[in-house]
Each structure stands twice: as C-alpha cells, then as structure tokens.
C-alpha cells in the first residue's frame, strides 16, 4: 500500500504478531507504546495520521500523530531504546520518521527514525503488550515490518432530493422538484442528483424493452482516448455534435441504432438506424463513435475481421455507405488483418502527434504498431516492424496481459504528443515519443500500480491517467486494495511516489468489480474530476477539493445500486454512464435497466441538502 496522506486515520499493525500499535491497557505516565489486542467491547484502537515534513537532508519524513490526543511518536533517546507518544515539538528530529517500503512485499513498511536510521521493533515479540523499541535494521526480522490499515470511511448520506415526474398531453415527460424540508438554494451546493426516473421503455434487458444483451467485448478506457463496444452494447455518445449525449445501441441485424436526447433529460421514443451493419458482420466486431478528422462530428469506426472500417458523417448527419472495403487492412480480428484479439491486444484511437486527427495504435504480440492518419484522412499501411518492441503479449515484448497490465496513451510531458504508459507486475513503465514520432525504449518510473503491489487485475483495480488539479501534468489515479491512490505527474514522463488519498472505493471497503462501477468525472463543473461509485446503496460521490485530494464520499442518489432497495442493478446486465444529456455542462446519470432507460438529473449548484 502506498503511504497514506495526512488526512487519513490509520491503525499501525505489526506484521509478525498482527497486533496494533497503541498505549498500554493500564494508563501510564511515561507514554510508552506497545502492540496489543483490542477486544470487541473495549477501548477502540489508537488511530494515527502521517503528517509530512521535509528534513534538512535526506528523504521525505513524517510526524506520526495520534488522531485523538495530538501526541506524536517520539524517540527520547533512552538507554532501553523505548519509543513513546509525547507532546509535539516543532522541528525535533526525534519525532520525525521515514516510511520505507519492504522490497517485494506489497503493503509492508519499515518505520525508520530520521536521526540514526534505527527502525521500530518489538522488545519481546512473543510477549503480550511488548514495548516498541528502536533497533538496527534486520532484513530478516518480521517484527520490524508494519502495515498501515486505514480507518473505515466517514461517508455521509444526506436526504435525497425528491424529483417528481410530470406527464404532458403530448406524451412527453419532464420533472418538477417536489417540496421538501431538506432543500435550500445554495450557489456552492454539494453534488446531488434527482431521483431515478424511467424515461424510455426501450434499450432494456427485459423482453418488453428489447431484450438487449451484450455478446461482444465492451471495454471502456476511463480517462483514456479510445474505447470499443461489441454487439448488444448500449452507451451514450454525442451523435450530432450538439453537446448532448444520445443513446446508441449495437444490434446484430440493424447495426447502430440511436434515440436522440431531447435536451430535457428524456429521449425520443423508438429508435432509428444510425448506421447499417457491415456486409459480413461478426460478434467479434468492435465499434466506436469518434471524430476521426477533427471536423466536430463523430464518425463510425469498426474493427472487423478484414481490418478497420470508417464511415464519415456529413453535414446532414448521415454516414457514408458501408459497402466498401476497409480503410486499413490491419488491426482486425481475422488472420488477414493481423489476428487482433480483444482479450490479448488493446487497440486505441488517439491523436498521437497533436495534429487534430485520430491515429490507430495497437499492442500486438510483438509490440506496438501505429498507423498515422494524413491530411487527406487516409491511414498509412503498417510498417514491416513494430514501432516499439515492448508492451506486447509475448515474453520477448514484455509479457503484457490484457487482464492484468493496463496500457494507456497519454501526454506525460506536455509536448502535445502521446506517450505510452503501462502498469506491469513491478510498477509503471513509460515510453516517451520524440519530435520525429519515434518511441524510446520504456523506462521503469514507479514501483506501484502493479500486480506485485497488490493490483491484481484490470477489472478489480481500475487505473487511469487524468489531471486531478485542473491543469498541469497528468496523474495516475487507481482504485487500489485500500482505496484511491494518486501519483502526481512531474511533467517529464515520471511520477511522484504514490499516495493513498481516500480510504474508500477499494477492496478493503467492500468495492468489487463484480458488483460495483467506479469512474472519474467532473460532476460539479469546476474542471476537476470527482470520484463516482455505483455501490450497494446507490451512487456515491467524493468531491475533488481542487488540489487532487478528495472529500469523504456522499450518497447522492438512492438508485442504480446493487441492493434491492437501490434497484438491484447488475454489472453484467445493466450498463450505467455519466453523460451530459441536457447540454448544461454537468454530467447526469444514465442507466440501462431491465424495463428501459433510467435517468437521474444533476442538480449541482441548484440546491443543497441541509
């Protein structure tokens, strides 16, 4: 686990005994610290906070502070080398500690004194309530290893705003805010959403709503340019360029169908064909809508058996016919197009050079392949060799596995060109792109976000590259075993040591990929991404403070959740999205349930719960 930030309250647990750092059971005046059990019904274990200080020389140090009393971990330099909790003294070296990761053991640390490098140990490891002492570092001493356990998240659940549906003579639907004592107007309101409302009896998994079921891959790269959907998928996309999210679904017989947003939180009844299917459609085909040319309107791109098919959208909103061949005989799932498989070979649509046109990038068995788009909208044939023999599935190219090792395209240096970033077993690797479009050999830049550090899979621990402060370099954000972890980008292709910034949305707090969805999205419209989680009780939001740190989560909508009273939504049947469907600049919640499409309107900056 990365070092937690000073806001988080922690228990400090000895790895050898499993006992918790704290004061003696019987009060004493010497402030001596021991490890002991805290039985149910008795006093609660001490909780600590790590406050960073920058020593005159050396690495980052911390003051370890009792979250209740304010006393700090102190080395009195006594003959018995005992450690105590004592009143804080500004600048005292004996109250400063370094947190050193145990190499090869995720989540374990040595706690090292800043004065002489001695580490916390147990005086008598087999004894009950044994004292904490300082000893010389011993790589084989299990008693010198410690684990930080974050306290339970301090979530809040305000009364949910009641948003009543209205019916009109022309069959259209809208909302009215129902009277409630829990509401008051506020210009700086906390994130909040309306009740969940069924707005369209179509695109649902029930037979009466179309019997929709995904039969192909549906990989959304959160915070990452380029995503792909398989047949049966439903998603939101701005089909017309009007600034509102429309419904798009992929039907095996009809191709892409859509229901346009009306701008008031509802959608047109029925569905119209947006794009005809390919002449020889396959369940393995992957679709996306993306503005490939920079013209302001999304085009249809399909990765088919014979390669890449692109249908441009004209000014009238119609798409080019699909009868022609592929624009590029590569990146397809057929052998004639390279044998690219979604469970092995990630592919991206991204502007790699900064010219406003999307290129195609893929990681195959032997490394990274790129097809650039020129000014005429044509994609260049692939070269005879990959542009980089790394980030590939085969061992010679790194042994990157799609279900364990996420890979991203992101501008980590601010030069307008996309670099390649990947999270492998041992941490984060980066390959920088130079002015000539060549990618450098990847460098290992961070010892976190990998399977060796507890990030077991792409699904269980989503990771993305996104700016968390509204400007500057991109950061790495991940939903780790203990909560939300952030590593700040330095702007040169490297990253600061990772920090646990929020004790929520992780495995330790009960969030799993089989039951819950987690996203980063700007809920409030302030330009900073917030954390949104579809949990058991409904939708939770942790607001970004503006400095890349996050408030404790608030329950903002009692719907779209796993529990029966929150709608009994399931990850494998009920896709849910955050999209602006009204054009007001704030994302709303849209979910495809059994009976059809449900919406919860974003009410931020309109009302605040008391």
CSV table of C-alpha atoms in Angstrom, one decimal, residues 83-376:
chain,number,residue,atom,x,y,z
A,83,UNK,CA,9.6,4.6,21.9
A,84,UNK,CA,6.7,6.7,23.3
A,85,UNK,CA,4.0,9.1,22.3
A,86,UNK,CA,4.7,12.6,23.6
A,87,UNK,CA,3.9,16.2,23.1
A,88,UNK,CA,4.9,17.5,19.6
A,89,UNK,CA,7.9,19.8,19.4
A,90,UNK,CA,8.4,21.7,16.2
A,91,UNK,CA,11.4,20.6,14.2
A,92,UNK,CA,12.5,17.9,16.7
A,93,UNK,CA,14.4,15.3,14.8
A,94,UNK,CA,13.5,12.6,17.3
A,95,UNK,CA,9.9,13.0,16.2
A,96,UNK,CA,10.5,12.5,12.5
A,97,UNK,CA,10.2,9.1,10.8
A,98,UNK,CA,10.7,7.7,7.3
A,99,UNK,CA,8.4,5.1,5.9
A,100,UNK,CA,10.4,2.7,3.8
A,101,UNK,CA,8.6,0.0,1.7
A,102,UNK,CA,9.7,-3.6,2.2
A,103,UNK,CA,11.1,-4.7,-1.1
A,104,UNK,CA,8.9,-7.4,-2.8
A,105,UNK,CA,6.2,-7.4,-0.1
A,106,UNK,CA,3.3,-5.1,-1.0
A,107,UNK,CA,1.8,-3.1,1.8
A,108,UNK,CA,4.6,-3.7,4.4
A,109,UNK,CA,6.9,-0.9,5.6
A,110,UNK,CA,9.9,-0.2,7.9
A,111,UNK,CA,9.4,2.8,10.2
A,112,UNK,CA,12.8,4.4,10.4
A,113,UNK,CA,14.0,7.1,12.7
A,114,UNK,CA,15.3,10.2,10.9
A,115,UNK,CA,18.1,10.6,13.4
A,116,UNK,CA,20.1,7.4,13.1
A,117,UNK,CA,18.2,5.1,10.8
A,118,UNK,CA,17.1,2.6,13.5
A,119,UNK,CA,13.7,1.1,12.9
A,120,UNK,CA,10.7,0.3,15.1
A,121,UNK,CA,10.8,-3.3,16.5
A,122,UNK,CA,9.3,-5.3,19.3
A,123,UNK,CA,11.3,-5.7,22.6
A,124,UNK,CA,9.9,-9.3,23.1
A,125,UNK,CA,8.0,-10.4,20.0
A,126,UNK,CA,6.4,-13.3,21.9
A,127,UNK,CA,5.2,-11.4,24.9
A,128,UNK,CA,1.8,-9.7,25.3
A,129,UNK,CA,1.8,-5.9,25.3
A,130,UNK,CA,5.5,-5.9,24.4
A,131,UNK,CA,7.1,-2.5,24.2
A,132,UNK,CA,8.1,-0.8,21.0
A,133,UNK,CA,11.9,-0.2,20.7
A,134,UNK,CA,14.4,1.0,18.2
A,135,UNK,CA,16.9,-1.5,16.7
A,136,UNK,CA,19.3,-1.7,13.9
A,137,UNK,CA,17.7,-2.7,10.6
A,138,UNK,CA,17.5,-6.5,10.1
A,139,UNK,CA,16.2,-7.7,6.7
A,140,UNK,CA,15.1,-11.0,8.2
A,141,UNK,CA,13.2,-9.6,11.2
A,142,UNK,CA,9.5,-10.0,10.6
A,143,UNK,CA,8.9,-7.9,13.8
A,144,UNK,CA,10.3,-4.8,12.1
A,145,UNK,CA,7.7,-4.8,9.4
A,146,UNK,CA,4.5,-2.8,9.8
A,147,UNK,CA,1.2,-2.4,7.9
A,148,UNK,CA,-1.0,0.7,7.7
A,149,UNK,CA,-4.7,-0.1,7.9
A,150,UNK,CA,-7.0,2.9,7.0
A,151,UNK,CA,-9.9,3.5,9.3
A,152,UNK,CA,-13.4,3.0,7.9
A,153,UNK,CA,-14.6,5.8,5.5
A,154,UNK,CA,-16.6,8.5,7.1
A,155,UNK,CA,-19.4,8.6,4.5
A,156,UNK,CA,-22.4,10.9,4.7
A,157,UNK,CA,-25.9,10.3,3.5
A,158,UNK,CA,-28.0,13.5,3.1
A,159,UNK,CA,-31.7,13.3,2.5
A,160,UNK,CA,-32.2,12.5,-1.2
A,161,UNK,CA,-33.9,15.2,-3.3
A,162,UNK,CA,-37.3,14.3,-4.4
A,163,UNK,CA,-37.7,14.9,-8.2
A,164,UNK,CA,-41.3,14.1,-9.3
A,165,UNK,CA,-42.2,13.1,-12.9
A,166,UNK,CA,-44.7,15.0,-14.9
A,167,UNK,CA,-46.8,13.8,-17.8
A,168,UNK,CA,-47.9,16.1,-20.6
A,169,UNK,CA,-50.7,15.9,-23.2
A,170,UNK,CA,-48.2,15.2,-26.0
A,171,UNK,CA,-46.8,12.1,-24.1
A,172,UNK,CA,-43.6,13.8,-23.3
A,173,UNK,CA,-42.2,13.6,-19.7
A,174,UNK,CA,-40.4,16.1,-17.5
A,175,UNK,CA,-39.6,16.7,-13.9
A,176,UNK,CA,-40.6,19.0,-11.1
A,177,UNK,CA,-38.7,19.3,-7.8
A,178,UNK,CA,-41.1,18.1,-5.1
A,179,UNK,CA,-41.5,20.2,-1.9
A,180,UNK,CA,-39.1,19.1,0.8
A,181,UNK,CA,-37.7,20.5,4.1
A,182,UNK,CA,-34.3,19.1,3.1
A,183,UNK,CA,-33.8,21.6,0.4
A,184,UNK,CA,-32.5,25.1,0.3
A,185,UNK,CA,-31.0,27.1,-2.6
A,186,UNK,CA,-27.2,27.4,-2.5
A,187,UNK,CA,-24.7,28.7,-5.1
A,188,UNK,CA,-21.9,26.4,-3.9
A,189,UNK,CA,-24.0,23.3,-3.4
A,190,UNK,CA,-22.6,19.8,-2.8
A,191,UNK,CA,-23.0,17.2,-5.5
A,192,UNK,CA,-26.6,15.9,-5.7
A,193,UNK,CA,-28.8,14.2,-8.2
A,194,UNK,CA,-32.6,13.7,-8.6
A,195,UNK,CA,-34.4,10.5,-8.1
A,196,UNK,CA,-34.0,7.8,-10.7
A,197,UNK,CA,-36.8,8.0,-13.3
A,198,UNK,CA,-37.7,5.7,-16.1
A,199,UNK,CA,-37.7,7.9,-19.3
A,200,UNK,CA,-37.7,5.4,-22.1
A,201,UNK,CA,-39.2,1.9,-22.3
A,202,UNK,CA,-36.6,0.6,-24.7
A,203,UNK,CA,-32.9,-0.4,-24.8
A,204,UNK,CA,-33.5,-2.6,-21.7
A,205,UNK,CA,-32.7,-6.2,-20.9
A,206,UNK,CA,-36.3,-7.2,-20.4
A,207,UNK,CA,-38.0,-8.7,-23.5
A,208,UNK,CA,-40.6,-5.9,-23.5
A,209,UNK,CA,-37.8,-3.3,-23.7
A,210,UNK,CA,-35.9,-5.1,-26.5
A,211,UNK,CA,-34.1,-7.9,-24.7
A,212,UNK,CA,-30.7,-6.3,-25.1
A,213,UNK,CA,-27.7,-8.4,-24.1
A,214,UNK,CA,-24.1,-7.7,-24.8
A,215,UNK,CA,-22.5,-10.5,-26.8
A,216,UNK,CA,-19.1,-8.9,-27.6
A,217,UNK,CA,-16.4,-7.0,-25.8
A,218,UNK,CA,-17.3,-3.8,-24.1
A,219,UNK,CA,-14.1,-2.1,-23.0
A,220,UNK,CA,-14.3,1.5,-21.8
A,221,UNK,CA,-11.0,3.1,-21.1
A,222,UNK,CA,-11.8,5.5,-18.3
A,223,UNK,CA,-9.8,8.7,-18.8
A,224,UNK,CA,-8.3,7.2,-21.9
A,225,UNK,CA,-8.8,8.3,-25.5
A,226,UNK,CA,-10.4,5.4,-27.5
A,227,UNK,CA,-13.0,2.8,-26.4
A,228,UNK,CA,-14.7,-0.1,-28.1
A,229,UNK,CA,-18.1,-1.7,-27.8
A,230,UNK,CA,-19.3,-5.1,-29.1
A,231,UNK,CA,-22.7,-6.1,-30.5
A,232,UNK,CA,-25.5,-5.8,-28.0
A,233,UNK,CA,-23.8,-2.9,-26.2
A,234,UNK,CA,-25.5,0.3,-25.3
A,235,UNK,CA,-23.8,3.6,-24.5
A,236,UNK,CA,-24.0,7.4,-24.7
A,237,UNK,CA,-22.4,9.5,-27.4
A,238,UNK,CA,-23.0,12.9,-28.9
A,239,UNK,CA,-24.2,11.7,-32.3
A,240,UNK,CA,-24.9,15.1,-33.8
A,241,UNK,CA,-22.3,17.3,-32.2
A,242,UNK,CA,-25.0,19.2,-30.4
A,243,UNK,CA,-23.3,18.9,-27.0
A,244,UNK,CA,-25.8,16.3,-25.6
A,245,UNK,CA,-25.4,12.6,-25.0
A,246,UNK,CA,-27.6,10.4,-27.2
A,247,UNK,CA,-28.4,6.8,-26.8
A,248,UNK,CA,-26.6,4.4,-29.1
A,249,UNK,CA,-27.1,0.6,-29.3
A,250,UNK,CA,-25.5,-2.0,-31.5
A,251,UNK,CA,-27.9,-4.6,-32.9
A,252,UNK,CA,-26.7,-7.6,-34.9
A,253,UNK,CA,-29.3,-7.2,-37.6
A,254,UNK,CA,-29.7,-3.4,-37.8
A,255,UNK,CA,-26.2,-2.1,-37.0
A,256,UNK,CA,-26.0,1.0,-34.8
A,257,UNK,CA,-29.4,2.5,-33.7
A,258,UNK,CA,-30.0,5.6,-31.7
A,259,UNK,CA,-32.5,7.6,-29.7
A,260,UNK,CA,-31.7,11.3,-29.6
A,261,UNK,CA,-31.7,13.4,-26.5
A,262,UNK,CA,-34.4,16.0,-26.3
A,263,UNK,CA,-32.4,18.2,-24.1
A,264,UNK,CA,-34.6,18.0,-21.1
A,265,UNK,CA,-33.4,14.7,-19.7
A,266,UNK,CA,-35.6,12.5,-21.9
A,267,UNK,CA,-35.1,10.8,-25.3
A,268,UNK,CA,-37.1,10.3,-28.5
A,269,UNK,CA,-39.4,7.3,-28.4
A,270,UNK,CA,-38.4,4.5,-30.6
A,271,UNK,CA,-35.1,4.0,-32.3
A,272,UNK,CA,-33.7,5.0,-35.7
A,273,UNK,CA,-31.0,3.3,-37.6
A,274,UNK,CA,-27.8,5.3,-37.3
A,275,UNK,CA,-25.5,3.1,-39.4
A,276,UNK,CA,-26.2,-0.1,-41.3
A,277,UNK,CA,-24.2,-3.2,-40.3
A,278,UNK,CA,-21.2,-4.3,-42.3
A,279,UNK,CA,-21.8,-6.7,-45.2
A,280,UNK,CA,-20.4,-9.6,-43.2
A,281,UNK,CA,-21.0,-8.7,-39.5
A,282,UNK,CA,-19.4,-10.8,-36.7
A,283,UNK,CA,-19.9,-10.9,-33.0
A,284,UNK,CA,-16.2,-10.2,-32.7
A,285,UNK,CA,-16.5,-6.8,-34.4
A,286,UNK,CA,-15.8,-3.8,-32.2
A,287,UNK,CA,-17.4,-0.4,-32.7
A,288,UNK,CA,-16.8,3.2,-31.6
A,289,UNK,CA,-18.0,6.7,-32.4
A,290,UNK,CA,-15.2,9.2,-32.6
A,291,UNK,CA,-14.4,12.4,-34.5
A,292,UNK,CA,-11.6,11.0,-36.6
A,293,UNK,CA,-10.9,14.1,-38.7
A,294,UNK,CA,-11.4,16.9,-36.2
A,295,UNK,CA,-14.5,18.1,-38.0
A,296,UNK,CA,-16.7,18.3,-34.9
A,297,UNK,CA,-18.9,15.3,-35.7
A,298,UNK,CA,-18.4,11.7,-34.7
A,299,UNK,CA,-17.7,9.1,-37.3
A,300,UNK,CA,-18.3,5.3,-37.0
A,301,UNK,CA,-15.2,3.2,-36.8
A,302,UNK,CA,-15.4,-0.6,-36.8
A,303,UNK,CA,-12.6,-3.1,-36.2
A,304,UNK,CA,-13.8,-6.0,-38.3
A,305,UNK,CA,-12.4,-9.3,-39.5
A,306,UNK,CA,-10.8,-7.7,-42.6
A,307,UNK,CA,-9.5,-4.5,-40.9
A,308,UNK,CA,-10.6,-1.0,-40.0
A,309,UNK,CA,-13.8,0.4,-41.5
A,310,UNK,CA,-14.5,4.1,-41.2
A,311,UNK,CA,-17.8,5.8,-42.1
A,312,UNK,CA,-17.6,9.6,-42.1
A,313,UNK,CA,-20.6,11.7,-41.0
A,314,UNK,CA,-21.5,14.5,-43.4
A,315,UNK,CA,-23.2,17.9,-42.5
A,316,UNK,CA,-26.6,16.3,-42.9
A,317,UNK,CA,-25.9,13.8,-40.1
A,318,UNK,CA,-25.8,10.8,-42.5
A,319,UNK,CA,-22.9,8.3,-42.7
A,320,UNK,CA,-21.1,7.0,-45.7
A,321,UNK,CA,-22.3,3.6,-47.0
A,322,UNK,CA,-20.7,0.5,-45.6
A,323,UNK,CA,-20.3,-1.4,-48.8
A,324,UNK,CA,-16.7,-0.5,-49.4
A,325,UNK,CA,-13.7,-2.3,-48.1
A,326,UNK,CA,-11.6,-1.4,-45.1
A,327,UNK,CA,-9.6,1.7,-45.0
A,328,UNK,CA,-6.8,-0.3,-43.4
A,329,UNK,CA,-6.2,-4.0,-43.7
A,330,UNK,CA,-4.9,-4.3,-40.2
A,331,UNK,CA,-6.0,-4.3,-36.6
A,332,UNK,CA,-8.8,-6.7,-37.4
A,333,UNK,CA,-9.7,-10.0,-35.7
A,334,UNK,CA,-9.3,-12.0,-38.9
A,335,UNK,CA,-6.0,-13.6,-39.8
A,336,UNK,CA,-5.9,-11.5,-43.0
A,337,UNK,CA,-5.9,-8.3,-40.8
A,338,UNK,CA,-3.4,-9.5,-38.2
A,339,UNK,CA,-5.5,-11.7,-35.9
A,340,UNK,CA,-6.0,-9.0,-33.2
A,341,UNK,CA,-8.0,-10.3,-30.2
A,342,UNK,CA,-9.7,-8.1,-27.6
A,343,UNK,CA,-8.5,-10.3,-24.7
A,344,UNK,CA,-4.9,-10.0,-25.8
A,345,UNK,CA,-4.4,-7.0,-28.0
A,346,UNK,CA,-5.6,-3.5,-26.9
A,347,UNK,CA,-6.2,-1.0,-29.6
A,348,UNK,CA,-6.7,2.7,-29.4
A,349,UNK,CA,-7.9,5.6,-31.5
A,350,UNK,CA,-5.9,8.7,-30.4
A,351,UNK,CA,-4.3,11.8,-31.8
A,352,UNK,CA,-0.7,10.7,-31.2
A,353,UNK,CA,1.0,13.6,-32.9
A,354,UNK,CA,-1.2,16.6,-31.9
A,355,UNK,CA,-2.4,17.3,-35.5
A,356,UNK,CA,-6.1,17.0,-34.6
A,357,UNK,CA,-6.6,13.7,-36.4
A,358,UNK,CA,-7.0,10.4,-34.8
A,359,UNK,CA,-4.5,7.6,-35.4
A,360,UNK,CA,-4.7,3.9,-34.7
A,361,UNK,CA,-2.4,2.3,-32.1
A,362,UNK,CA,-2.3,-1.3,-31.1
A,363,UNK,CA,-0.3,-3.6,-28.8
A,364,UNK,CA,0.1,-7.0,-30.5
A,365,UNK,CA,2.2,-10.0,-29.5
A,366,UNK,CA,5.5,-8.5,-30.7
A,367,UNK,CA,5.0,-4.9,-29.6
A,368,UNK,CA,3.4,-1.6,-30.6
A,369,UNK,CA,2.1,-0.9,-34.1
A,370,UNK,CA,0.9,2.6,-35.3
A,371,UNK,CA,-1.0,3.8,-38.4
A,372,UNK,CA,-1.0,7.6,-38.7
A,373,UNK,CA,-3.8,9.4,-40.5
A,374,UNK,CA,-2.7,12.0,-43.0
A,375,UNK,CA,-4.4,15.3,-44.1
A,376,UNK,CA,-6.5,13.5,-46.7
